[in-house]
CSV table of C-alpha atoms and ligand atoms in Angstrom, one decimal:
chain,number,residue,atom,x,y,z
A,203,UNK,CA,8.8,6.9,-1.8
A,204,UNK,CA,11.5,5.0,-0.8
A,205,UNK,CA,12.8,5.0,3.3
A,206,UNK,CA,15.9,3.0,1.6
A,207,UNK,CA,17.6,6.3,0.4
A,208,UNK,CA,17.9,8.0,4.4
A,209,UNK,CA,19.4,3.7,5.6
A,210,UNK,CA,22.2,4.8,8.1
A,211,UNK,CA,23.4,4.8,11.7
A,212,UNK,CA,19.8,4.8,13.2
A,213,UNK,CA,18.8,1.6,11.7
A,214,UNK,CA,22.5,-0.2,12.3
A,215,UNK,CA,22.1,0.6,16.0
A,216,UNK,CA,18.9,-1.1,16.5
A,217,UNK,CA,19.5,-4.1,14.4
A,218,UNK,CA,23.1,-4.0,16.3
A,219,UNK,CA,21.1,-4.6,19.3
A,220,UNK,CA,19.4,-7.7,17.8
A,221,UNK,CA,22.4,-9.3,16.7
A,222,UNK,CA,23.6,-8.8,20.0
A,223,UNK,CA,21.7,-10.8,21.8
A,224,UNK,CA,21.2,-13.0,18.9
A,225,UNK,CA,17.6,-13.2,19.7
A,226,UNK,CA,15.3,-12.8,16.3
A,227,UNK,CA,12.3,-13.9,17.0
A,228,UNK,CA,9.6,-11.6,18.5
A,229,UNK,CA,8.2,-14.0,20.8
A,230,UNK,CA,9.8,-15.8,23.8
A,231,UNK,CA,13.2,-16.1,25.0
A,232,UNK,CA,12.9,-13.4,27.6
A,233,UNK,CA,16.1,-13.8,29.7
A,234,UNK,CA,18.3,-14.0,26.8
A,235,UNK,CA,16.8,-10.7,25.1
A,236,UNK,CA,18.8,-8.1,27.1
A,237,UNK,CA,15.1,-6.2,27.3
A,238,UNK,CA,15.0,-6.1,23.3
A,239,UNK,CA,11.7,-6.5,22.1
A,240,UNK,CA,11.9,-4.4,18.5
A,241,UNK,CA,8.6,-6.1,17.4
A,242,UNK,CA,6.3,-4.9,20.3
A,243,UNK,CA,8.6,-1.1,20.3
A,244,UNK,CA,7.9,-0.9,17.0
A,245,UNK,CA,3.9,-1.5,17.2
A,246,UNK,CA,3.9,0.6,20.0
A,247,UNK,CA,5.8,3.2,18.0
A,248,UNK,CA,3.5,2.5,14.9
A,249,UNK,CA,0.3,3.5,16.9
A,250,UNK,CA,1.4,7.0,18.4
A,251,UNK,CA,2.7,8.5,15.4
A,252,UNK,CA,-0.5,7.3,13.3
A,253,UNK,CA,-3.1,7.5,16.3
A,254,UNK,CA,-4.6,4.3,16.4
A,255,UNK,CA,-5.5,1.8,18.6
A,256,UNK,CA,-3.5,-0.9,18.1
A,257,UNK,CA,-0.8,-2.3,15.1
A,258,UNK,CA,0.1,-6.0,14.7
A,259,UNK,CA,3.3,-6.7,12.7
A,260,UNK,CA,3.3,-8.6,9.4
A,261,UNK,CA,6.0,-10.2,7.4
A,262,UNK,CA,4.6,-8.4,4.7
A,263,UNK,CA,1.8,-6.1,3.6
A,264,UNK,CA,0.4,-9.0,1.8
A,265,UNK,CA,0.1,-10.9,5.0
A,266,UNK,CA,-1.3,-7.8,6.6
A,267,UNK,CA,-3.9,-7.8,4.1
A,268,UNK,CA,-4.3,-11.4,4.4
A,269,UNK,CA,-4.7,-10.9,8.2
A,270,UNK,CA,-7.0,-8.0,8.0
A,271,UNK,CA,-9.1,-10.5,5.8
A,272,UNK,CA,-9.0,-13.2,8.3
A,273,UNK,CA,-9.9,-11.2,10.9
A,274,UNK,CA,-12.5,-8.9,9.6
A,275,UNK,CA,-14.2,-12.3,8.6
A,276,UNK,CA,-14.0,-12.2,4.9
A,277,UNK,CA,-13.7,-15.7,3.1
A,278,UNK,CA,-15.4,-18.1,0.9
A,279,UNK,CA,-17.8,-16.5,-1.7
A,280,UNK,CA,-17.7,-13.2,-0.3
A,281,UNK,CA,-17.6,-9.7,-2.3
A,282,UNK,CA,-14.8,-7.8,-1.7
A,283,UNK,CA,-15.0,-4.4,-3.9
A,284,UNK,CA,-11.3,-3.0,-5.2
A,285,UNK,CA,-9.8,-0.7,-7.8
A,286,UNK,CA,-8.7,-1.7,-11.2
A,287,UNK,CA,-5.5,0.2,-10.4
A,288,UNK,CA,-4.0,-1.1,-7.6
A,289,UNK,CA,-0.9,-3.5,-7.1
A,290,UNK,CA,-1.6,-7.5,-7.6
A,291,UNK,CA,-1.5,-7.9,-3.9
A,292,UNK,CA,-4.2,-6.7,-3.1
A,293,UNK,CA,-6.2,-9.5,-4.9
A,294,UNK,CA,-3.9,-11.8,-3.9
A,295,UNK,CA,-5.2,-11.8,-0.3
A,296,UNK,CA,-8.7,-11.9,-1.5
A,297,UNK,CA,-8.0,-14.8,-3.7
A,298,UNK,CA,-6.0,-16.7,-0.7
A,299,UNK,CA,-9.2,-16.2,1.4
A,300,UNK,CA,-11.3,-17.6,-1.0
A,301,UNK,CA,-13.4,-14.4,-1.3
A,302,UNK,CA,-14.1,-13.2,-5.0
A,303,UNK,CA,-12.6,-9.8,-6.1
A,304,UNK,CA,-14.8,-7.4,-7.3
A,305,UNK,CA,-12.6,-5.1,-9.8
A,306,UNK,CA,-14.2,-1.9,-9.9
A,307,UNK,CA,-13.1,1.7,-12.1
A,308,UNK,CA,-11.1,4.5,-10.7
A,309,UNK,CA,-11.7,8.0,-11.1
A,310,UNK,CA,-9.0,10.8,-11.5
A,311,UNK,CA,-7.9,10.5,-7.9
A,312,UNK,CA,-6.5,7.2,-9.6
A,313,UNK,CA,-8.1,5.6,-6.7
A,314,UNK,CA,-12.2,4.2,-6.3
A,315,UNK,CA,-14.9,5.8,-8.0
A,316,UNK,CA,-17.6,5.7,-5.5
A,317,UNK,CA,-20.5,6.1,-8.3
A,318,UNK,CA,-18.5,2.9,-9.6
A,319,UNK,CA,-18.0,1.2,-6.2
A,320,UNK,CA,-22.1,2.2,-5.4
A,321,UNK,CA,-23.0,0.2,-8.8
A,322,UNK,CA,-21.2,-3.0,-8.0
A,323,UNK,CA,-22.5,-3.6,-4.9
A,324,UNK,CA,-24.4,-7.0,-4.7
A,325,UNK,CA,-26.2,-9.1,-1.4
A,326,UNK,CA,-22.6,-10.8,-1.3
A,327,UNK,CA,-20.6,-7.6,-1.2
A,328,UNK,CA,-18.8,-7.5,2.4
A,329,UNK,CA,-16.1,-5.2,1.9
A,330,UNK,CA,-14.7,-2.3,0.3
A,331,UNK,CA,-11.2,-1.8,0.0
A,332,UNK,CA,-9.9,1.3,-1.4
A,333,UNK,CA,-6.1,1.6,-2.1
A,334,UNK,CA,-4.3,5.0,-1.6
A,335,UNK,CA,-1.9,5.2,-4.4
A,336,UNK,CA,1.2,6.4,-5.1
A,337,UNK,CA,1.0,8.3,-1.3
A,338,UNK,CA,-2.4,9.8,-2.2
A,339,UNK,CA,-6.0,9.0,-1.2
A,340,UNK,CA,-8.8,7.7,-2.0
A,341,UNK,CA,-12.5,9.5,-1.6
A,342,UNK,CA,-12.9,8.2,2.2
A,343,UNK,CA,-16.0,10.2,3.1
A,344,UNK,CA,-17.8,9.1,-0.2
A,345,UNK,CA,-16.7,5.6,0.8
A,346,UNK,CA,-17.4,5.5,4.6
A,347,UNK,CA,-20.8,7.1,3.5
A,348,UNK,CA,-21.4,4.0,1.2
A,349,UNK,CA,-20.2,1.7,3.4
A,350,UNK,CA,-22.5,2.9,6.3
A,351,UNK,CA,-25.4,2.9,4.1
A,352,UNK,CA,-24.7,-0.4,3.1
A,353,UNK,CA,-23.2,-2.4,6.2
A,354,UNK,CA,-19.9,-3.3,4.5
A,355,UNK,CA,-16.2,-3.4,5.7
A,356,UNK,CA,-14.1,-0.5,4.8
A,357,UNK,CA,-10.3,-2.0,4.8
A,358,UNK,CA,-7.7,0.8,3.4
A,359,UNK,CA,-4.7,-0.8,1.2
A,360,UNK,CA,-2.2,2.3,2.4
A,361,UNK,CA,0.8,-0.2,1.8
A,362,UNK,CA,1.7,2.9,-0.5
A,363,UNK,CA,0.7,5.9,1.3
A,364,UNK,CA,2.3,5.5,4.8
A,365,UNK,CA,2.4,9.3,6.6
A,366,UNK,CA,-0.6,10.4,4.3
A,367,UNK,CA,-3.7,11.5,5.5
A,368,UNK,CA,-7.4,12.6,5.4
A,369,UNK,CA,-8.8,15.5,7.1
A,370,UNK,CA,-6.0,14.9,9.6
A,371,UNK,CA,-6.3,11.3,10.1
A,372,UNK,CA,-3.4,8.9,9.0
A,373,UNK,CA,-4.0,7.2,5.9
A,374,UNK,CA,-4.8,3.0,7.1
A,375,UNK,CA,-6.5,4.0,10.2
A,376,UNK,CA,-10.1,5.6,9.4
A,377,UNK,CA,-11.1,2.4,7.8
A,378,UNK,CA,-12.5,-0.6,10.3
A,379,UNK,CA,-8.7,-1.5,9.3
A,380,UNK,CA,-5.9,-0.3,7.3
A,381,UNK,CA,-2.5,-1.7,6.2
A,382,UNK,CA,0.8,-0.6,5.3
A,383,UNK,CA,4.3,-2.7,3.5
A,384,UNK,CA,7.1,-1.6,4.6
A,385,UNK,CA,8.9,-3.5,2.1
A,386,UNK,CA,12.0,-2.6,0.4
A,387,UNK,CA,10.8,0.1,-2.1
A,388,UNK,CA,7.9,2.1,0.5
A,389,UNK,CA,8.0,5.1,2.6
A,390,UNK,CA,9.9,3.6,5.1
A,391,UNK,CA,11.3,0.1,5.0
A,392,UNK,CA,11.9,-3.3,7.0
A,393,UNK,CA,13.5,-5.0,4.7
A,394,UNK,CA,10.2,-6.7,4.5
A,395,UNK,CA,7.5,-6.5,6.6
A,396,UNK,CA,3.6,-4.9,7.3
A,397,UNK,CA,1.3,-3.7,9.6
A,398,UNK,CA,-2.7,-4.1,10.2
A,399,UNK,CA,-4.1,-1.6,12.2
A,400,UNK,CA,-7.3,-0.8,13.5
A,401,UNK,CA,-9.3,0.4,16.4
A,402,UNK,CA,-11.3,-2.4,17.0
A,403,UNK,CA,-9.8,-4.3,19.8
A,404,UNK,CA,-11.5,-8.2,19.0
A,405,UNK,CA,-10.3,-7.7,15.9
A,406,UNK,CA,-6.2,-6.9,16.9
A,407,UNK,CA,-6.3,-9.9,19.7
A,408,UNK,CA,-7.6,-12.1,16.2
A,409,UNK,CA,-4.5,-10.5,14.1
A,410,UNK,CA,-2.4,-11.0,16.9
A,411,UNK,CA,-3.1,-14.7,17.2
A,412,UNK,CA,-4.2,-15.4,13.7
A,413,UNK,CA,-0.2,-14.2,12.3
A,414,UNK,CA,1.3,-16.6,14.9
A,415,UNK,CA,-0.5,-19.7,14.3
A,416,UNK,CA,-3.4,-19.0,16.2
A,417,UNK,CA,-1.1,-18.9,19.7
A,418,UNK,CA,-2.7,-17.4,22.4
A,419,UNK,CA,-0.1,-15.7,23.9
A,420,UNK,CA,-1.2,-16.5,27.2
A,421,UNK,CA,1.0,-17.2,30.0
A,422,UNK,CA,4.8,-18.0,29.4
A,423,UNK,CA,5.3,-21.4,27.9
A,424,UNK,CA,4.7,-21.3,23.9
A,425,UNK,CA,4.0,-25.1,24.0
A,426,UNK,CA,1.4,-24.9,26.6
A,427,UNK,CA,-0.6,-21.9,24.8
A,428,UNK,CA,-3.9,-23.0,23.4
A,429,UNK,CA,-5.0,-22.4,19.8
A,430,UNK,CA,-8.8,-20.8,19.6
A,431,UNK,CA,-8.6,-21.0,16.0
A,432,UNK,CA,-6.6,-21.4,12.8
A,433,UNK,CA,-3.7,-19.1,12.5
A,434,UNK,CA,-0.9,-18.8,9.7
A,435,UNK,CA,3.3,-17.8,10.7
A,436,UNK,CA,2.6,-14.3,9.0
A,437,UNK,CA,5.3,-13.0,11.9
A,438,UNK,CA,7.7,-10.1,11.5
A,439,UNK,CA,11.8,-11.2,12.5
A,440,UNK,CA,13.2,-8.6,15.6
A,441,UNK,CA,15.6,-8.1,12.8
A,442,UNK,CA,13.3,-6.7,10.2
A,443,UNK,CA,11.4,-4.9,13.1
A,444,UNK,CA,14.5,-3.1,14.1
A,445,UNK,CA,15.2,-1.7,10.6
A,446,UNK,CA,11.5,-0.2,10.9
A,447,UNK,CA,12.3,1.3,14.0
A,448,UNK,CA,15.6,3.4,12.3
A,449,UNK,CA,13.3,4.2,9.9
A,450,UNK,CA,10.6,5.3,11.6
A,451,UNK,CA,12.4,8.2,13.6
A,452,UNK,CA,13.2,9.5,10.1
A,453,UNK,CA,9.6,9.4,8.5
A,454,UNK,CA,8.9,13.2,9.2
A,455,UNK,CA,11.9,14.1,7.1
A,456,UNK,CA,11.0,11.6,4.6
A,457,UNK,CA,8.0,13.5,4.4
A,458,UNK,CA,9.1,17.2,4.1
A,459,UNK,CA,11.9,16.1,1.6
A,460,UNK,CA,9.2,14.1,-0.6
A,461,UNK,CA,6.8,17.4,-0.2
A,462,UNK,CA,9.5,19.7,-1.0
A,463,UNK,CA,10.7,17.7,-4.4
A,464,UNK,CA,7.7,16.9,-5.5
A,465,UNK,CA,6.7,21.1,-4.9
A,466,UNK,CA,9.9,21.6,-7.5
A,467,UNK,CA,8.7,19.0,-10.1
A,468,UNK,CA,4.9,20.3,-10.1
A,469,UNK,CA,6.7,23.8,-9.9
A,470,UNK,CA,8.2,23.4,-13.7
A,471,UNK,CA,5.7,21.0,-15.1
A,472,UNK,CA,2.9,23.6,-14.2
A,473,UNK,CA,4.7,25.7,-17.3
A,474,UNK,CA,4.1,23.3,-19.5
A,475,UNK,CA,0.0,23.9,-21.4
A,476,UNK,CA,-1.8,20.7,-21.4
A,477,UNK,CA,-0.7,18.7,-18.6
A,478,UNK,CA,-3.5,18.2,-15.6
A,479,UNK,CA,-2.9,16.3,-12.6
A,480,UNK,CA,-3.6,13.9,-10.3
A,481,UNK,CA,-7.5,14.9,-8.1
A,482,UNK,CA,-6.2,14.6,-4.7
A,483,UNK,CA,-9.0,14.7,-2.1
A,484,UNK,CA,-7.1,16.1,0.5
A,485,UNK,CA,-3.8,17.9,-0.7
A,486,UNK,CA,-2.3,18.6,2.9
A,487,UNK,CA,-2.9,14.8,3.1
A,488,UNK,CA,-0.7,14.3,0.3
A,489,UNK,CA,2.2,12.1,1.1
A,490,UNK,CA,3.9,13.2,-2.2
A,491,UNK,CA,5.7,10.4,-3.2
A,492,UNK,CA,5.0,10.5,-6.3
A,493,UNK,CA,3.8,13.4,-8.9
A,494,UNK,CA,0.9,11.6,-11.4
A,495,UNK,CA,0.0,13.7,-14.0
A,496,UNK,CA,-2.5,13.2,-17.1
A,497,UNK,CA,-1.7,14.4,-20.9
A,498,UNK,CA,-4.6,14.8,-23.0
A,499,UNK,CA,-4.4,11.8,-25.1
A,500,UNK,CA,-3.1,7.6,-24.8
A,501,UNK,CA,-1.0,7.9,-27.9
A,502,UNK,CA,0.8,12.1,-26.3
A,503,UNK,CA,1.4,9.7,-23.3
A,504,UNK,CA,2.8,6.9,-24.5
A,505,UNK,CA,5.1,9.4,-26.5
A,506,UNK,CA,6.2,11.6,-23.0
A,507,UNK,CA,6.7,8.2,-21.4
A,508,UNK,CA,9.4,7.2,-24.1
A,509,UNK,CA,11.3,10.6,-24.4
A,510,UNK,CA,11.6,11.2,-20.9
A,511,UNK,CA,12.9,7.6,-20.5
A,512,UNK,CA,15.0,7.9,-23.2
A,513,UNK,CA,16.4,11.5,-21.6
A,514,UNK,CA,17.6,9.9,-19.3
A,515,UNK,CA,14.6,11.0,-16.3
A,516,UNK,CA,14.0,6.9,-15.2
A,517,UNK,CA,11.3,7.0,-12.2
A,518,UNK,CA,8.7,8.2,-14.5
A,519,UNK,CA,6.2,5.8,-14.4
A,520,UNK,CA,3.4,4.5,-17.2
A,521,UNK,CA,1.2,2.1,-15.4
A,522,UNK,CA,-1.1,1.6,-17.8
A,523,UNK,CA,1.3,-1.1,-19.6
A,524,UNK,CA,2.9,-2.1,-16.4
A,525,UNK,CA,2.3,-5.9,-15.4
A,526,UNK,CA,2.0,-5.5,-11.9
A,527,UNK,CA,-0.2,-2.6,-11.3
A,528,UNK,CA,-3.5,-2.6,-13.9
A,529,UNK,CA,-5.8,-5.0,-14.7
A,530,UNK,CA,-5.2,-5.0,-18.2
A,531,UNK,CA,-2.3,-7.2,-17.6
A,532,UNK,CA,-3.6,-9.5,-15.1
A,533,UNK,CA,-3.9,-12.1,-17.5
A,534,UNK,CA,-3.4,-15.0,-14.2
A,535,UNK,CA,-6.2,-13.6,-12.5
A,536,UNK,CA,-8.3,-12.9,-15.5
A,537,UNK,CA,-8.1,-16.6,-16.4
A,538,UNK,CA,-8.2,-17.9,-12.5
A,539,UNK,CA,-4.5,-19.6,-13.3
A,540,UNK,CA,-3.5,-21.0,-10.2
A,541,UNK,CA,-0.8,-23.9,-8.8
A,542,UNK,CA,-3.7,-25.6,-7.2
A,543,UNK,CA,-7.7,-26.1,-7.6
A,544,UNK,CA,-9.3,-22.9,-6.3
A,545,UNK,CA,-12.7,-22.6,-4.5
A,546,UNK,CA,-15.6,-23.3,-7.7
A,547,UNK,CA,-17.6,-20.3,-6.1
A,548,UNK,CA,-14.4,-17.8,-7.0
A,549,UNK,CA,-13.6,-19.3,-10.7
A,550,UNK,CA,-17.5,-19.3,-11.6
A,551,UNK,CA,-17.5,-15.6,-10.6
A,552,UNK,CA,-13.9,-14.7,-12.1
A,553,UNK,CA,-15.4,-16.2,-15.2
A,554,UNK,CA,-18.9,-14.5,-15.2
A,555,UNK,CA,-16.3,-11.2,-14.7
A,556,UNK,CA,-15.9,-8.7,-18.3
A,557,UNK,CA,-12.7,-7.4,-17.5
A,558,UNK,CA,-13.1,-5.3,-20.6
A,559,UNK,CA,-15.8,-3.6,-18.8
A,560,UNK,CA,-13.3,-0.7,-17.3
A,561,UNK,CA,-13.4,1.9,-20.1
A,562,UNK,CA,-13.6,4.9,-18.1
A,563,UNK,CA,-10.1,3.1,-16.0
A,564,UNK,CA,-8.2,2.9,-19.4
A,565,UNK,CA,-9.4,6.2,-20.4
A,566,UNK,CA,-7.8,7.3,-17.4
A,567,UNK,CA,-4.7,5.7,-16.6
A,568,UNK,CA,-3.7,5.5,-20.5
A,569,UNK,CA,-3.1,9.4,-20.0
A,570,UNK,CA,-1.1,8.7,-16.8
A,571,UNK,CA,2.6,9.9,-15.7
A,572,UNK,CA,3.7,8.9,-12.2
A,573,UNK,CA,7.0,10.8,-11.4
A,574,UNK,CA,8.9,8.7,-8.4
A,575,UNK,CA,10.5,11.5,-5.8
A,576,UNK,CA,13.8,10.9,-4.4
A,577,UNK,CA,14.7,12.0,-1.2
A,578,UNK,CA,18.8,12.1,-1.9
A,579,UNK,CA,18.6,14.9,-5.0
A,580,UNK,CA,19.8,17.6,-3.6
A,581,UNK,CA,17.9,21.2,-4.8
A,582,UNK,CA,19.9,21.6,-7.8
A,583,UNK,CA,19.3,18.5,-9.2
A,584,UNK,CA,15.6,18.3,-8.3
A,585,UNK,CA,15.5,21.6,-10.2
A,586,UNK,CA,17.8,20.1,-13.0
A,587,UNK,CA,15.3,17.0,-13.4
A,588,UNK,CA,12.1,18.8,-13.1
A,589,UNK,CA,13.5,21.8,-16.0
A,590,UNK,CA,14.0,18.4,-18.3
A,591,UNK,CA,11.3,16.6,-17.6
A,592,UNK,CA,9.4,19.9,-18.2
A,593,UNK,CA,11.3,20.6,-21.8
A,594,UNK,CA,11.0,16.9,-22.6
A,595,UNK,CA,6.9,16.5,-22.0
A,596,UNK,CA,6.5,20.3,-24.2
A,597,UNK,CA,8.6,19.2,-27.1
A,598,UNK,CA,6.0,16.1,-27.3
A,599,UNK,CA,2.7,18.5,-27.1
B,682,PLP,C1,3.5,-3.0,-1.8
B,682,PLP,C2,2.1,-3.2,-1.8
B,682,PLP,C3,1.4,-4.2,-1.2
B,682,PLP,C4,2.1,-5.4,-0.6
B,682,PLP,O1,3.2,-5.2,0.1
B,682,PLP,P1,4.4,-6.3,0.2
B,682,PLP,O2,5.0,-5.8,1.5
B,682,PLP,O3,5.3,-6.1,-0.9
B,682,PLP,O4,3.8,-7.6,0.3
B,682,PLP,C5,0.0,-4.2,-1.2
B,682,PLP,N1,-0.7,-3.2,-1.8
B,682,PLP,C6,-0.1,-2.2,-2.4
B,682,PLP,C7,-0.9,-1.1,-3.0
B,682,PLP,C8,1.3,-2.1,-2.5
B,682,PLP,O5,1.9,-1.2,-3.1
């Protein structure tokens, strides 16, 4: 997963260019900039390689969700439907709307369960938002189908997932909107920073607007633009945006090195009896960041997990008792713990909520392995680590 490991000569020369002109903001200034605008190359980058209409820049994929919830007019007392798997940001920009999230089970794609997403459904529900996972995707024509038949929102969390896709289309822009993060530990990286894509052209004028403090961008004075509505500073740096612009140029060989490492790992583990994987949708789609792979039982797991950490083979993930990605360690949003008072409407539902209600979740992601792939191993040591991993996870079964 991680763009950090291929940082070099690419990314220097375009935040070289910044530094410069000493120009870092991605609005204004035009006679000082030299003709460097890395905020707008970059979106315009962002929508040919993915095919989409049109990308606005984020300081961060949580402010890209935030602005895809603005702007796809979710707030106050609204449904929005996501997975108990997921990372905590993705509730985090329901909660800062004021919408309520609606924690729903995976399935062995470690992403939505349609039956499950079907079921929760309720006259408040306004969007679905599936997240693609550890680069791979959720059930998208199950989804679109249910968001059709229903009239809701489909917004796709692919912070993780960025150059996966579904039947052909890039993962984060089949959805009414999508987002990626390119912060420090994704596919590629700014540093920090995110993107909110979409085809829908009201709502990109909205994002661009709404992550600038509602300016209008109209005309060439910032103090004289007019403000059609309320806005937030969710805006990118030209610095950030030039790091994404190395990195972008190097995405296809991210890609093709993550495939090819992850081909070596699945390669050895497929020796070992009683290890199943990961249901990917879509394997072509695969951005194979990651190798997730279920052992029969929680307590075989749990086991694996420890020896292969203790071999030495770190990157080997076990979510299930991780803080940050489950639910069943989201004891701040369980019990609606916040700075300030939130919105009555929210805590009444987060309280009506039975978060021990995901049984077929924990039966799923207490037998789940996610291997991280590195780009930098070279073959041999791919081979090495996959050969250990594979003798470590037998010796336990
Ligand atoms: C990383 C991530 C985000 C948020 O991205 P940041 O850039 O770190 O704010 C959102 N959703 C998922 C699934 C992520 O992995």
């Amino acid at each position: 997963m991680p763009g950090f490991e291929f940082f070099g000569e690419e990314e220097r020369k375009e935040v070289n260019d910044v530094l410069n002109t000493g120009i870092m903001m991605r609005y204004g200034f035009d006679g000082m900039r030299h003709g460097h605008w890395k905020a707008k190359e970059l979106e315009t980058a962002i929508t040919e390689k993915f095919n989409v209409k049109y990308a606005q820049l984020t300081s961060s994929g949580t402010t890209a969700l935030s602005t895809a919830m603005a702007v796809m007019g979710v707030g106050h007392g609204d449904e929005v439907i996501m997975p108990t798997f997921t990372f905590v940001a993705s509730f985090e920009a329901i909660v800062a709307a004021g919408a309520i999230p609606v924690l729903v089970d995976i399935d062995e794609t470690l992403c939505l369960d349609p039956k499950a997403v079907e079921a929760a459904i309720t006259p408040r529900t306004k969007m679905v938002m599936p997240v693609h996972m550890c680069g791979s995707m959720a059930q998208l024509d199950e989804l679109q189908a249910i968001c059709k038949k229903h009239n809701l929102l489909l917004l796709e969390d692919a912070c993780q997932a960025i150059g996966g896709s579904f039947n052909g289309q890039s993962l984060g822009t089949i959805g009414d909107g999508g987002t990626f993060s390119f912060d420090f530990v994704k596919t590629i990286t700014c540093g920090e920073g995110g993107v909110f894509m979409t085809n829908n052209e009201e709502y990109y004028i909205h994002a661009d607007h709404y992550t600038d403090h509602g300016h209008d961008h109209i005309g060439s004075d910032r103090g004289a633009e007019t403000h059609p509505f309320l806005g937030y500073n969710f805006r990118i740096s030209e610095l950030h945006a030039a790091v994404g612009l190395g990195q972008l140029t190097k995405l296809d060989k991210i890609l093709s090195t993550q495939k090819k490492h992850n081909a070596i790992i699945k390669a050895a583990l497929e020796k070992v009896d009683g290890l199943t994987y990961r249901k990917i949708p879509d394997p072509a789609g695969d951005n194979a960041s990651f190798l997730s792979f279920f052992l029969p039982t929680e307590d075989l797991t749990r086991t694996a997990h420890k020896e292969l950490l203790a071999n030495g083979l770190g990157g080997n993930f076990y979510w299930f008792d991780n803080n940050w990605h489950y639910i069943k360690k989201w004891d701040h949003l369980k019990n609606a713990t916040s700075l300030f008072p939130l919105n009555p409407t929210l805590v009444n539902a987060i309280g009506a909520t039975d978060f021990n209600a995901f049984a077929q979740s924990d039966q799923i992601m207490g037998r789940t392995i996610s291997s991280l792939i590195n780009l930098n191993w070279t073959q041999e040591q791919a081979e090495e680590r996959a050969d250990k991993m594979a003798k470590t996870i037998q010796s336990v079964l």
